[in-house]
Coordinates of C-alpha atoms in Angstrom, one line a residue:
M1 CA 46.7 200.0 65.5
L2 CA 47.5 202.7 63.0
K3 CA 47.4 206.2 64.3
T4 CA 45.0 208.2 62.1
E5 CA 42.6 211.0 62.4
Y6 CA 40.0 208.3 63.3
S7 CA 42.0 207.0 66.3
P8 CA 39.5 208.5 68.9
L9 CA 37.0 205.9 67.7
L10 CA 39.4 203.1 68.4
E11 CA 40.4 204.2 71.9
T12 CA 39.4 201.8 74.7
F13 CA 36.5 202.8 77.0
E14 CA 36.0 201.8 80.6
F15 CA 32.6 201.8 82.3
K16 CA 32.6 202.9 86.0
N17 CA 32.0 199.2 87.0
G18 CA 35.3 198.3 85.4
I19 CA 34.1 196.6 82.2
E20 CA 36.4 197.7 79.4
L21 CA 35.6 197.9 75.7
K22 CA 38.3 197.6 73.1
N23 CA 37.0 200.6 71.2
R24 CA 34.2 203.2 71.1
V25 CA 32.1 201.5 68.5
V26 CA 28.9 199.6 69.5
M27 CA 26.7 197.4 67.2
A28 CA 23.3 198.9 67.7
P29 CA 20.3 196.5 68.4
M30 CA 18.5 195.6 65.2
T31 CA 15.6 193.2 64.8
N32 CA 16.4 190.5 62.3
F33 CA 13.2 188.3 62.2
S34 CA 15.4 185.2 62.0
S35 CA 14.9 183.2 65.2
N36 CA 13.3 179.9 65.5
E37 CA 9.5 179.6 66.2
D38 CA 10.2 178.3 69.7
G39 CA 12.1 181.4 70.6
T40 CA 15.6 179.9 70.2
V41 CA 18.4 181.6 68.2
S42 CA 18.8 180.1 64.8
R43 CA 22.1 179.1 63.1
P44 CA 21.9 181.8 60.4
E45 CA 21.3 184.3 63.2
L46 CA 24.5 183.1 65.1
D47 CA 26.5 183.4 61.9
Y48 CA 25.1 186.9 61.3
Y49 CA 26.3 188.0 64.8
I50 CA 29.7 186.3 64.4
R51 CA 30.3 188.2 61.2
R52 CA 29.7 191.5 63.0
S53 CA 31.3 190.9 66.4
G54 CA 35.0 191.0 65.4
G55 CA 35.1 194.8 65.1
A56 CA 32.8 196.5 67.5
G57 CA 33.8 196.8 71.2
M58 CA 30.2 195.9 72.3
V59 CA 27.3 194.2 70.5
I60 CA 23.8 194.9 71.7
T61 CA 21.5 192.1 70.4
A62 CA 18.1 192.4 68.8
C63 CA 15.4 192.7 71.5
V64 CA 14.2 189.6 73.3
Y65 CA 10.7 189.4 74.8
V66 CA 10.7 189.0 78.6
S67 CA 7.0 187.8 78.7
R68 CA 5.2 185.8 76.0
S69 CA 2.6 188.6 75.9
G70 CA 5.4 190.9 74.7
K71 CA 6.5 189.2 71.5
G72 CA 6.8 192.0 69.1
F73 CA 8.0 190.5 65.8
P74 CA 8.0 187.3 63.8
G75 CA 11.3 185.5 64.2
E76 CA 12.1 187.2 67.6
F77 CA 14.1 185.2 70.1
G78 CA 13.0 185.0 73.7
A79 CA 14.2 185.1 77.3
D80 CA 10.8 184.3 79.0
H81 CA 11.6 180.9 80.5
D82 CA 14.7 178.9 81.6
G83 CA 14.5 176.5 78.7
L84 CA 15.9 179.3 76.5
I85 CA 19.1 179.8 78.6
P86 CA 21.2 177.3 76.4
S87 CA 20.2 179.2 73.3
L88 CA 21.0 182.5 74.9
R89 CA 24.4 181.1 75.9
E90 CA 25.1 180.1 72.3
L91 CA 24.6 183.7 71.3
A92 CA 26.6 185.2 74.1
D93 CA 29.5 182.8 73.3
A94 CA 29.3 183.6 69.6
I95 CA 29.6 187.3 70.2
K96 CA 32.2 187.1 72.9
G97 CA 34.2 184.6 71.0
E98 CA 34.9 187.3 68.4
G99 CA 36.2 189.8 71.0
A100 CA 33.2 192.0 71.7
K101 CA 31.2 192.5 74.9
A102 CA 27.7 191.0 74.6
V103 CA 24.7 192.9 75.8
L104 CA 21.2 191.4 75.7
Q105 CA 18.4 193.9 74.9
I106 CA 15.3 193.0 76.9
F107 CA 11.8 194.3 76.0
H108 CA 8.0 194.0 76.0
G109 CA 6.3 195.2 72.9
G110 CA 3.0 196.2 74.5
R111 CA 0.4 197.5 72.1
Q112 CA 3.0 197.3 69.2
C113 CA 2.8 193.5 69.3
P114 CA 1.1 192.0 66.2
P115 CA -2.0 190.0 67.3
E116 CA -0.8 187.0 65.3
Q117 CA 2.4 186.8 67.4
L118 CA 0.4 186.5 70.7
V119 CA -1.0 183.4 72.2
D120 CA -4.4 185.0 72.8
G121 CA -4.2 187.5 69.9
Q122 CA -4.7 190.5 72.3
P123 CA -2.0 193.2 72.6
V124 CA -1.8 194.8 76.0
S125 CA -0.6 198.3 77.2
A126 CA -0.9 200.9 79.9
S127 CA -4.3 201.9 78.6
D128 CA -6.8 201.1 75.8
V129 CA -5.3 203.7 73.4
P130 CA -4.2 202.3 70.0
A131 CA -1.1 203.4 68.3
E132 CA -1.3 206.2 65.8
L133 CA -0.1 204.8 62.5
P134 CA 1.6 206.6 59.6
G135 CA -1.0 207.8 57.2
G136 CA -3.5 208.6 60.0
G137 CA -4.7 205.0 60.7
Q138 CA -5.1 203.4 64.1
G139 CA -3.6 200.2 65.4
T140 CA -5.3 197.4 67.3
V141 CA -6.9 198.6 70.5
P142 CA -4.9 197.2 73.4
R143 CA -6.3 195.8 76.6
P144 CA -5.1 197.7 79.7
L145 CA -2.9 195.7 82.0
T146 CA -4.2 194.8 85.4
E147 CA -2.2 195.7 88.5
E148 CA -1.2 192.0 88.9
E149 CA 0.0 191.9 85.3
V150 CA 2.0 195.1 85.6
T151 CA 3.9 193.7 88.6
G152 CA 4.3 190.4 86.8
I153 CA 6.0 192.0 83.8
I154 CA 8.3 194.0 86.1
A155 CA 9.3 190.7 87.7
D156 CA 9.7 189.2 84.2
F157 CA 12.4 191.8 83.4
G158 CA 14.3 190.7 86.5
E159 CA 14.0 187.1 85.5
A160 CA 15.2 187.8 82.0
T161 CA 18.2 189.5 83.5
R162 CA 18.9 186.5 85.6
R163 CA 18.8 184.3 82.5
A164 CA 21.2 186.7 80.7
I165 CA 23.6 186.4 83.6
E166 CA 23.4 182.6 83.6
A167 CA 23.9 182.6 79.8
G168 CA 27.1 184.6 80.1
F169 CA 26.1 188.0 78.8
D170 CA 28.1 191.1 79.9
G171 CA 25.0 193.1 80.4
V172 CA 21.4 193.9 79.5
E173 CA 19.8 196.9 77.9
I174 CA 16.3 197.8 78.9
H175 CA 14.4 198.8 75.8
G176 CA 12.4 201.8 76.7
A177 CA 12.4 203.3 73.2
N178 CA 10.6 203.2 69.9
G179 CA 7.1 203.2 71.3
Y180 CA 7.3 199.8 73.1
L181 CA 5.8 199.1 76.5
L182 CA 8.1 201.1 78.8
Q183 CA 7.6 204.1 76.6
Q184 CA 3.8 203.5 76.5
F185 CA 3.7 203.8 80.3
F186 CA 5.9 207.0 80.2
S187 CA 3.9 208.7 77.4
P188 CA 0.9 210.9 78.2
H189 CA -0.5 209.7 74.8
S190 CA -0.7 206.0 75.6
N191 CA -1.0 206.1 79.4
R192 CA -4.3 207.4 80.6
R193 CA -4.4 205.3 83.8
E194 CA -5.6 206.7 87.1
D195 CA -3.8 204.3 89.5
R196 CA -0.3 204.4 90.8
W197 CA 1.0 203.6 87.3
G198 CA -0.4 206.6 85.5
G199 CA -1.4 210.2 85.8
D200 CA 1.1 212.9 86.4
L201 CA 4.8 212.7 85.3
D202 CA 6.0 211.0 88.4
K203 CA 3.3 208.3 88.1
R204 CA 4.2 207.8 84.5
L205 CA 7.8 207.3 85.5
A206 CA 6.8 204.6 88.0
F207 CA 6.8 201.6 85.6
P208 CA 10.2 202.3 83.9
L209 CA 11.8 202.9 87.2
A210 CA 10.3 199.7 88.7
V211 CA 11.7 197.8 85.7
L212 CA 15.1 199.3 86.3
R213 CA 15.0 198.4 90.0
S214 CA 13.9 194.8 89.1
V215 CA 16.8 194.4 86.7
K216 CA 19.3 195.9 89.2
A217 CA 18.0 193.6 92.0
A218 CA 18.6 190.6 89.7
V219 CA 22.2 191.8 89.0
K220 CA 22.9 192.3 92.6
Q221 CA 21.6 188.8 93.5
Y222 CA 23.0 186.7 90.6
A223 CA 25.9 188.4 88.9
Q224 CA 29.3 187.2 90.2
G225 CA 31.2 190.1 88.7
A226 CA 30.6 193.4 86.8
F227 CA 27.5 193.4 84.7
L228 CA 26.2 196.3 82.6
V229 CA 22.7 197.8 82.9
G230 CA 21.7 200.2 80.2
Y231 CA 18.5 202.0 79.1
R232 CA 17.5 202.9 75.6
F233 CA 15.0 205.7 75.2
S234 CA 13.4 207.8 72.4
P235 CA 13.5 211.6 73.0
E236 CA 10.2 213.1 72.2
E237 CA 7.1 211.7 70.4
P238 CA 5.1 213.1 67.5
E239 CA 1.7 212.5 69.1
T240 CA -0.3 215.1 71.0
P241 CA -0.2 214.7 73.9
G242 CA 3.2 213.1 73.7
I243 CA 6.6 213.0 75.3
T244 CA 8.4 216.3 75.0
M245 CA 12.1 217.2 75.5
A246 CA 11.2 218.5 79.0
E247 CA 9.7 215.1 79.9
T248 CA 12.7 213.4 78.3
F249 CA 15.0 215.4 80.6
A250 CA 12.9 214.3 83.6
L251 CA 13.3 210.7 82.5
I252 CA 17.1 211.2 82.2
D253 CA 17.2 212.7 85.7
A254 CA 15.1 209.9 87.2
L255 CA 17.2 207.1 85.5
T256 CA 20.6 208.7 86.5
A257 CA 19.4 209.3 90.1
E258 CA 18.4 205.6 90.3
G259 CA 21.8 204.5 89.0
L260 CA 22.7 202.6 85.8
D261 CA 25.7 202.1 83.6
Y262 CA 24.7 203.9 80.4
L263 CA 21.9 205.7 78.5
H264 CA 21.3 204.9 74.8
A265 CA 19.5 207.6 72.8
S266 CA 17.5 206.1 69.9
L267 CA 17.6 208.4 66.9
M268 CA 17.2 207.9 63.2
D269 CA 19.4 210.9 62.7
L270 CA 21.9 211.7 65.4
W271 CA 21.9 215.4 64.7
S272 CA 18.0 215.7 64.6
L273 CA 16.6 218.9 66.2
P274 CA 14.1 219.1 69.0
H275 CA 10.4 220.0 68.3
R276 CA 9.0 221.0 71.7
G277 CA 9.7 221.1 75.4
T278 CA 12.9 223.1 75.1
E279 CA 13.9 226.6 74.0
D280 CA 17.3 225.3 73.1
S281 CA 17.7 224.8 69.4
R282 CA 20.8 222.6 69.5
P283 CA 20.5 219.0 68.4
R284 CA 18.7 216.7 70.8
I285 CA 21.8 214.6 71.4
E286 CA 23.8 217.5 72.6
Q287 CA 21.1 218.4 75.1
I288 CA 20.8 214.8 76.2
V289 CA 24.5 214.5 76.9
E290 CA 24.4 217.8 78.8
R291 CA 21.5 216.7 80.9
A292 CA 23.2 213.4 81.7
G293 CA 25.8 215.7 83.2
G294 CA 28.7 213.2 83.1
K295 CA 26.8 210.9 85.6
V296 CA 26.5 208.2 83.0
P297 CA 28.0 207.6 79.5
V298 CA 25.6 208.3 76.6
I299 CA 25.5 206.1 73.4
G300 CA 24.5 207.9 70.3
V301 CA 23.1 206.4 67.1
G302 CA 21.6 207.6 63.8
S303 CA 22.7 207.5 60.2
L304 CA 26.4 207.5 60.8
Y305 CA 27.6 205.6 57.7
T306 CA 31.1 206.9 57.1
A307 CA 34.1 207.1 59.3
A308 CA 33.9 210.9 59.1
D309 CA 30.2 210.7 60.2
A310 CA 31.2 208.6 63.2
L311 CA 34.2 210.7 64.2
K312 CA 32.1 213.9 64.0
S313 CA 29.5 212.3 66.3
L314 CA 31.9 212.4 69.2
D315 CA 31.7 216.2 69.0
S316 CA 28.2 215.9 70.4
G317 CA 29.7 214.7 73.7
I318 CA 28.6 211.0 73.4
S319 CA 31.0 208.4 74.8
L320 CA 30.1 205.6 72.4
V321 CA 29.0 205.5 68.8
A322 CA 26.4 202.9 67.9
L323 CA 26.3 201.7 64.3
G324 CA 23.2 199.7 63.1
R325 CA 22.5 200.0 59.4
P326 CA 26.2 200.7 58.6
L327 CA 27.2 197.3 60.0
L328 CA 24.6 195.6 57.8
I329 CA 26.2 197.2 54.8
E330 CA 29.8 196.9 56.0
P331 CA 30.5 194.2 58.6
D332 CA 34.2 195.1 58.4
W333 CA 33.6 198.7 59.3
V334 CA 35.8 198.8 62.3
Q335 CA 38.5 196.5 60.9
K336 CA 38.9 198.8 57.8
L337 CA 39.1 201.8 60.1
A338 CA 41.8 200.2 62.2
G339 CA 43.7 199.1 59.1
G340 CA 43.9 202.6 57.7
R341 CA 41.3 201.8 55.0
A342 CA 38.5 204.1 56.0
D343 CA 38.0 205.1 52.4
E344 CA 37.1 201.5 51.6
I345 CA 34.1 201.4 54.0
K346 CA 31.0 200.6 51.9
T347 CA 28.1 202.9 52.6
E348 CA 25.5 201.4 50.2
L349 CA 24.0 197.9 50.4
D350 CA 25.0 195.7 47.5
P351 CA 21.9 193.8 46.4
A352 CA 24.1 190.9 45.2
A353 CA 26.1 190.5 48.4
Q354 CA 23.8 188.7 50.8
A355 CA 26.1 185.6 51.2
E356 CA 29.2 187.8 51.6
L357 CA 27.4 189.9 54.2
V358 CA 26.0 186.9 56.1
I359 CA 22.5 188.3 56.4
P360 CA 19.7 185.7 57.1
D361 CA 16.9 185.4 54.5
P362 CA 14.1 187.0 56.6
L363 CA 16.2 190.0 57.4
W364 CA 17.4 190.3 53.8
R365 CA 13.9 190.2 52.5
A366 CA 12.9 193.0 55.0
L367 CA 15.9 195.1 53.9
I368 CA 15.2 194.7 50.2
H369 CA 11.5 195.5 50.6
T370 CA 11.8 198.5 52.8
P371 CA 12.4 201.4 50.5
G372 CA 14.6 204.2 51.9
W373 CA 15.6 202.4 55.1
L374 CA 19.1 201.6 53.7
P375 CA 21.0 203.3 51.0
V376 CA 21.2 200.7 48.2
K377 CA 23.9 200.5 45.5
Q378 CA 22.4 201.0 42.1

């Protein structure tokens, strides 16, 4: 490895459970809309991951639904029954075969699930509060989950973890961010329940913590060696009432007290500033790292396209740098950095480079037709 100013990004990193990453770069989880209709991973999807797993120290997959009622996207792969374990194993082997650790992101979409992706066409959530949509519209009104369904979904997260272990993954990441079901239970906007799963802050924490316990119990029962458990969360919500930074800190405290291997802060811009719930004007990520207090490593993500961007991100105190969109644009991001060619890292999507970039058709169409989500080469 060439010694350069960017060498801190290429240093190894060891989790407390002994799992070691070859560098500090993580491939962030990104939905690719490219799985088969039966929930299995498609060949183009495998090729897409293989193309991006040679550089990063750890690859976090697109989210998989743990319950059929939680399928949030067309072309999403699943982990809701044992028949999908061979497909999951193919994906784990593809990622690990290129030298990266493989982490399966497990999720339930809740009220964010499109009705056409559900067997009964009815999204579910903590309460019957629809999502607030950009432009002021309202989403589909979800059906509140029954007590039995809540406990069933908690068990489903544990079962999905068992399947990840049997498939050979190195860990799972619980998706508690981006407005999906775990966040819906934690949020005072979407959770208006009056039972043990809703009400004050402690009751709104009950579901995320129960999911974490279910996942950890599966790891204890089934994993033969070290296995990572991470949790992704979104700091703050724009809605009123909504999650504030103060409540985000409470979530961090609760998760770290329960015990897990890492926290992953979901941000569109790593350096974004807080809006409410703290008098501290520093970027959210700095406050999150400080609150985690060295108990668990924090992964940071958000518009870090260049090597200089990624290097500067370490100044926030994060342990690992997650790259999502940058690895769509430049699959050889880490290899170029390690080879002393940081100036050759592409930071704009080439509209003529789909084949070279190994991006499946459904994902490519989504990228091309989502203005502003990726910088595009003109």
